Amino acid sequence: MLSFLRTIGSPRPKPDASAPNAKSMELLESVTNSTRKSSPTRPQHLQLPHGDAHTPTSNPDDILGLDYVPTLPPPPPNSPGTPRNQNETESAARRRNSRTPREGQGSSVALDGSLKPEGDLYDSGSKLGKLGPKVGQPRKDSFGLLTNKAGAGAGADSKEGESRLDFTICMLSTMASVAGGLRSIIAGVALLWLFGRIFMTTTIALHAVLDCIACRLLLHKGKVFKRWSVPLLAFHSVVDMAVNYLYVLSCQVVFVGFLVEPDGTTCDDWVGLYRTLETLTGVCWFVICCRFAVFVLTSMYMLLNSGKIKSCRRQANKKRINAALEEFCHDGKDMGKHVKPLKAVWTLSSILAVSWALASIIGCVRYIFLVNPPNGSGGDIRSCDPLDDSACVLPFPSNFYLNEDASTDTGFRVQIDGFSLPITKSGEFVDPSVINELDGFSTIAPILFYLEGLREGGGKGVDEGSGLPTADTLEDSLTSKSTTLLIDVDAMELVPHFSRLSLEKQEKPILTIQAASPLKHSNHYAVALVNAADADGALLPRSPGLVKLVEENDDSSSLPRSDLFKNTLLPALYSAAPWITPADTLPDNIQMLFDFSTISENSQLGKLRKVRDTTVSMLNSPTFEWTDGPEGNLKTNKIVNHDCSVPGNFIARTVHLQLSIPWFLEKYGSGHRGATLDSAKVLTGVTEETGNLKFIVEIPCSLEAAATSSFSGRELSSVVQYGHGLFYSREELISDTKFLHRMADENGYLLIAADWRGMSMFDLPIIARVLLADPSLFQATLDNLIQGYASMLCMLHYTQTSMLTELPSFLHFNGQPVPVDPDFEVTFYGISQGGILGGGYNALMGSTNLLKRSVLGVPGTPFALIMGKSADFEVFNNIMLLNFYSERDIRIMLSLIQMAWDTVEAGGLLAPPVAETPPPVLIQAGLGDAEVPTMAAEILARSYGAKTLPGNPRDVYGIPRVGAAAGSQVGPRCAYTEVLYEKEYGELPEGDETPDFNNVHFCVRLDSALQEQIVEFINEGVIVDPCEIDSCIRTKAWCL
């Protein structure tokens, strides 16, 4: 390009007179022979027609255009381009030879390539005249401007520089398109690997199609440019630069959000993906640079040919460029060998890109617009429980899906056929292998079924005032007011619960029953629908499948159920609900009845406790110690110091640490975030493999002040472990907990935090694949959580046995160590997801003595209930609808997943009988919370056996009031505190509708009265009443 710019701005070089044109010599010989045959006498001059007269040429060396017609006698050898006569100087000859023809004139070209005007028309009657129009008529270049092919002959250097510009544009466009194709392949493969669905690559495929077609059109019919090609190429370059920059921005978002740790290091599990996206970013920048160069060059073309340039100098340059384009792009022989293979390559690339785009579009249609499963059903009738014909797997849970197995603690094993479960839009059934390993059903998962006519009747009973019990009327579930009954068959008594019709506005609703607290392990339960009314208030018909089973002995289950129903379930129902009149056959008012058996404690918690116990055993081994250095198991990744003199800053130093810990997953490292537990490591309790745990330590300013002998300092009194929210990371401790920083500074708390492995932002790619493509991959999420619990246990062990006893250098200020209270204790404080998972984490840590107490902010259990009633669920619901056909299928999947999720949640760890006593816990909830429903927090409180305090704004079923700590009164060991936000609480929708977002979820943690309650709990281990004065009633959530 620089060569070209120098060429068009410099004087025309002197023609090389020593190199005659080869084509000229061929035409010379041809015309000479023709002339000799047609004329018996050699003429002295070749005469050219000009009007009616014949004027001889003045120079025997002249030729016409590109058809070299000789004059006789022939020119002297080795002297082309010499002056016409003795009086003409060489400079005059050069000026004459450099003139170009005016429009309408012909031209002559000498052997040196120079031009001269000769006239307007040629006599078509002669042979020479027939050749004339080829060179004498005006011609237009690719931009529609007048030029002549012979005008390109301005000298070898100029012609080479001008042609090089065209070649540069073509090559830059080709390189950009090749790189763009590589970019599309990298991005498409990465998305396909991450999400497992080709429709996720649709936009990338369409971009690749446009890129290939644009490059292919550039080479249409062997021509690099046409009239519209240059402005189109400029426009395409601008658009492509913008799109590639979006790629770059997207990569940066992924880097920051999912791949780069808070300490600046790359997440070990995503190193391969990080490098792939780095490569993608580099390719995109290369494409941007190429497209920018093409845009500049094509803009130059359009500017020079705009017709608005008045400068004679630029006009001359414009003509040179046009002449170069005309020769190079239309008739150039050298470019043909480059164009043809490029054209074939881009034709094939366009076909492949279009095929990719079509496959992606078909995937979009299939996953987004299809709403009905094939054949209208998601299962095989042979695998379906006949009691409920609304969906194959319903009712769920049901002993229809149990097989006898003497090797398990319960004597049964879950055996769900894949054909029973919902079918995905990919045409595959959900893999049930995860839950088929269990010996019973969940102790806390929602119970699902439906009977035709329930929606129309609204769940009401035939008796006045009867209907479905709600979370606020749990006591009704034990009386005749309830149309749903949950029966403990072994104890022959009713179990408190609440029920609701889900998806009432959908084509296929579902009835959900939720136990008020975890059910017993290894126990037999039954569910009944009684006295339910239809839309007219009449008794709903009984389930046809139930009638056949009880009255006709028509049973297709693996376990004989007909006798069981008659001899066990019905007698238990009559005993638990004496208002139902016994009958010899199935009474008309019992419309649905099914049973299920819960999982054993060992099957539900065995793996988790084995991993915990193995980790504790390895850490407590006499040969184990935490050591720093290259060969040690401790590494300091980063230390950030903060200025405590800045107002509002309460943290003096942030330390990013890394521990090498026992690893129980199958593999560790890049690409293994979706790994599952290694059964051999778990069963044998031996693992030689290690992985990394990265965590944060925050040292408040008061500890720095104490280390530097300042009077305002405080000694380290407690360690507070923070649990982050849904799909966040430990970085939340740094950026979103200013209130906790202040509490730590005022009370001398050392803050630590690690990620919830399995439910952090670094796990979002796996979660997305679970929701979009492979629900069975949820096993990896569960197993990573188990590993995450073991990792946090290692962090607590290091904190108490090494960090605060040896006081490493990062706990020194000005050479002085931070003073530590020898009786310091460790408290866990989790908010939102931190509180949900914290309920299970606290229960698991009970036997380790590494955790003294826990504060759970806006928590709940079970996760399936929380998700179904949370304002956050709408996003996940919409994503799952890309893989499932209906919201009912999604509710079924949530209940199925809960069976495995129980392992890490309080609903499983605290199911009675509770073998291990958990540390004391303080639960804080907000009435009006749209993200974690209060009903879920109440279940968690009942699981812990918590008590409410005298100032609580309301009475809660199953959570009695007791006195708070005051004076000699110790107060409850576990407490449940609520704050009532009147406006938001009154706006919560009734039934199953999803609430709108509000600030309650955030305001609970910022409430000053509740913060004081937390401080007393951490410092003194007692629970005071924060609602003693105002009953914790707030008009509105004004905290943000």
Short mmCIF file of N, CA, C and O in Angstrom, two decimals, residues 426-472:
data_model
loop_
_atom_site.label_atom_id
_atom_site.label_comp_id
_atom_site.label_asym_id
_atom_site.label_seq_id
_atom_site.Cartn_x
_atom_site.Cartn_y
_atom_site.Cartn_z
N SER A 426 -34.90 -32.96 22.55
CA SER A 426 -33.95 -33.67 21.70
C SER A 426 -34.42 -35.09 21.40
O SER A 426 -33.75 -35.82 20.68
N GLY A 427 -35.56 -35.47 21.97
CA GLY A 427 -36.10 -36.80 21.75
C GLY A 427 -35.59 -37.84 22.72
O GLY A 427 -35.84 -39.04 22.55
N GLU A 428 -34.88 -37.40 23.76
CA GLU A 428 -34.32 -38.32 24.74
C GLU A 428 -35.10 -38.23 26.04
O GLU A 428 -35.57 -37.16 26.44
N PHE A 429 -35.20 -39.37 26.73
CA PHE A 429 -35.81 -39.39 28.05
C PHE A 429 -34.75 -39.08 29.10
O PHE A 429 -33.56 -39.36 28.92
N VAL A 430 -35.19 -38.49 30.20
CA VAL A 430 -34.27 -38.16 31.28
C VAL A 430 -33.69 -39.45 31.86
O VAL A 430 -34.41 -40.43 32.10
N ASP A 431 -32.39 -39.45 32.08
CA ASP A 431 -31.71 -40.63 32.63
C ASP A 431 -31.96 -40.71 34.13
O ASP A 431 -31.59 -39.81 34.87
N PRO A 432 -32.59 -41.80 34.62
CA PRO A 432 -32.92 -41.90 36.05
C PRO A 432 -31.85 -42.61 36.88
O PRO A 432 -32.10 -42.94 38.04
N SER A 433 -30.67 -42.84 36.33
CA SER A 433 -29.67 -43.65 37.03
C SER A 433 -29.25 -43.06 38.37
O SER A 433 -28.91 -43.80 39.30
N VAL A 434 -29.26 -41.72 38.48
CA VAL A 434 -28.85 -41.08 39.74
C VAL A 434 -29.77 -41.49 40.88
O VAL A 434 -29.31 -41.86 41.97
N ILE A 435 -31.08 -41.45 40.65
CA ILE A 435 -32.01 -41.77 41.74
C ILE A 435 -32.27 -43.27 41.85
O ILE A 435 -32.77 -43.72 42.88
N ASN A 436 -31.92 -44.03 40.83
CA ASN A 436 -32.10 -45.48 40.92
C ASN A 436 -31.07 -46.14 41.83
O ASN A 436 -31.15 -47.34 42.10
N GLU A 437 -30.09 -45.38 42.29
CA GLU A 437 -29.12 -45.91 43.26
C GLU A 437 -29.67 -45.87 44.69
O GLU A 437 -29.09 -46.48 45.59
N LEU A 438 -30.76 -45.15 44.91
CA LEU A 438 -31.27 -44.93 46.26
C LEU A 438 -32.20 -46.05 46.67
O LEU A 438 -32.78 -46.76 45.84
N ASP A 439 -32.35 -46.21 47.99
CA ASP A 439 -33.22 -47.28 48.50
C ASP A 439 -34.57 -46.76 48.98
O ASP A 439 -35.28 -47.43 49.73
N GLY A 440 -34.93 -45.57 48.57
CA GLY A 440 -36.23 -44.99 48.92
C GLY A 440 -36.32 -43.59 48.36
O GLY A 440 -35.43 -43.12 47.65
N PHE A 441 -37.41 -42.92 48.72
CA PHE A 441 -37.67 -41.60 48.16
C PHE A 441 -37.32 -40.50 49.16
O PHE A 441 -37.07 -40.74 50.34
N SER A 442 -37.32 -39.27 48.66
CA SER A 442 -36.89 -38.10 49.43
C SER A 442 -37.70 -37.92 50.70
O SER A 442 -38.89 -38.24 50.77
N THR A 443 -37.04 -37.35 51.71
CA THR A 443 -37.71 -37.04 52.98
C THR A 443 -38.33 -35.65 52.98
O THR A 443 -39.03 -35.29 53.94
N ILE A 444 -38.11 -34.86 51.93
CA ILE A 444 -38.58 -33.48 51.94
C ILE A 444 -39.05 -32.98 50.58
O ILE A 444 -39.62 -31.88 50.48
N ALA A 445 -38.89 -33.77 49.53
CA ALA A 445 -39.26 -33.31 48.18
C ALA A 445 -40.78 -33.14 48.06
O ALA A 445 -41.56 -33.85 48.72
N PRO A 446 -41.23 -32.21 47.22
CA PRO A 446 -42.67 -32.07 46.98
C PRO A 446 -43.28 -33.35 46.42
O PRO A 446 -42.65 -34.06 45.64
N ILE A 447 -44.51 -33.63 46.85
CA ILE A 447 -45.26 -34.80 46.38
C ILE A 447 -46.23 -34.33 45.31
O ILE A 447 -46.95 -33.33 45.50
N LEU A 448 -46.27 -35.02 44.17
CA LEU A 448 -47.00 -34.54 43.00
C LEU A 448 -48.02 -35.56 42.52
O LEU A 448 -47.73 -36.75 42.44
N PHE A 449 -49.21 -35.07 42.17
CA PHE A 449 -50.20 -35.88 41.47
C PHE A 449 -51.30 -34.94 40.96
O PHE A 449 -51.31 -33.74 41.24
N TYR A 450 -52.25 -35.52 40.22
CA TYR A 450 -53.37 -34.72 39.74
C TYR A 450 -54.55 -35.65 39.45
O TYR A 450 -54.37 -36.82 39.10
N LEU A 451 -55.74 -35.11 39.62
CA LEU A 451 -56.97 -35.83 39.29
C LEU A 451 -57.85 -34.89 38.48
O LEU A 451 -58.03 -33.72 38.84
N GLU A 452 -58.34 -35.39 37.39
CA GLU A 452 -59.15 -34.57 36.49
C GLU A 452 -60.31 -33.92 37.24
O GLU A 452 -61.04 -34.59 37.96
N GLY A 453 -60.47 -32.63 37.07
CA GLY A 453 -61.54 -31.88 37.71
C GLY A 453 -61.09 -31.09 38.92
O GLY A 453 -61.85 -30.23 39.41
N LEU A 454 -59.86 -31.33 39.41
CA LEU A 454 -59.39 -30.59 40.59
C LEU A 454 -59.27 -29.10 40.31
O LEU A 454 -59.64 -28.27 41.16
N ARG A 455 -58.75 -28.74 39.16
CA ARG A 455 -58.57 -27.33 38.86
C ARG A 455 -59.92 -26.62 38.80
O ARG A 455 -60.07 -25.52 39.35
N GLU A 456 -60.88 -27.25 38.15
CA GLU A 456 -62.19 -26.65 38.03
C GLU A 456 -62.84 -26.46 39.40
O GLU A 456 -63.54 -25.47 39.64
N GLY A 457 -62.59 -27.40 40.29
CA GLY A 457 -63.14 -27.28 41.63
C GLY A 457 -62.31 -26.43 42.55
O GLY A 457 -62.72 -26.14 43.69
N GLY A 458 -61.11 -26.02 42.12
CA GLY A 458 -60.26 -25.15 42.93
C GLY A 458 -59.70 -25.83 44.15
O GLY A 458 -59.23 -25.15 45.08
N GLY A 459 -59.72 -27.16 44.21
CA GLY A 459 -59.22 -27.87 45.38
C GLY A 459 -60.15 -27.84 46.57
O GLY A 459 -59.79 -28.31 47.65
N LYS A 460 -61.34 -27.28 46.41
CA LYS A 460 -62.27 -27.18 47.53
C LYS A 460 -62.92 -28.53 47.80
O LYS A 460 -62.99 -29.40 46.94
N GLY A 461 -63.41 -28.67 49.03
CA GLY A 461 -64.09 -29.90 49.40
C GLY A 461 -65.61 -29.75 49.31
O GLY A 461 -66.14 -28.64 49.15
N VAL A 462 -66.28 -30.87 49.41
CA VAL A 462 -67.74 -30.83 49.35
C VAL A 462 -68.32 -30.24 50.61
O VAL A 462 -69.44 -29.70 50.60
N ASP A 463 -67.58 -30.33 51.71
CA ASP A 463 -68.04 -29.73 52.97
C ASP A 463 -67.66 -28.25 53.00
O ASP A 463 -66.57 -27.86 52.55
N GLU A 464 -68.52 -27.46 53.54
CA GLU A 464 -68.27 -26.02 53.60
C GLU A 464 -67.04 -25.73 54.44
O GLU A 464 -66.86 -26.26 55.53
N GLY A 465 -66.15 -24.88 53.89
CA GLY A 465 -64.94 -24.49 54.61
C GLY A 465 -63.78 -25.45 54.42
O GLY A 465 -62.68 -25.18 54.94
N SER A 466 -64.00 -26.52 53.71
CA SER A 466 -62.91 -27.47 53.50
C SER A 466 -62.21 -27.17 52.18
O SER A 466 -62.75 -26.52 51.30
N GLY A 467 -60.98 -27.64 52.07
CA GLY A 467 -60.19 -27.39 50.86
C GLY A 467 -58.74 -27.76 51.09
O GLY A 467 -58.41 -28.57 51.97
N LEU A 468 -57.89 -27.15 50.32
CA LEU A 468 -56.45 -27.44 50.42
C LEU A 468 -55.84 -26.64 51.56
O LEU A 468 -56.02 -25.42 51.64
N PRO A 469 -55.09 -27.28 52.45
CA PRO A 469 -54.43 -26.54 53.53
C PRO A 469 -53.28 -25.70 52.96
O PRO A 469 -52.61 -26.12 52.02
N THR A 470 -53.06 -24.54 53.52
CA THR A 470 -52.00 -23.64 53.06
C THR A 470 -50.87 -23.60 54.08
O THR A 470 -50.98 -24.16 55.18
N ALA A 471 -49.80 -22.88 53.76
CA ALA A 471 -48.68 -22.75 54.68
C ALA A 471 -49.08 -21.97 55.93
O ALA A 471 -48.45 -22.12 56.98
N ASP A 472 -50.14 -21.16 55.82
CA ASP A 472 -50.61 -20.41 56.99
C ASP A 472 -51.69 -21.14 57.77
O ASP A 472 -52.09 -20.69 58.84
#
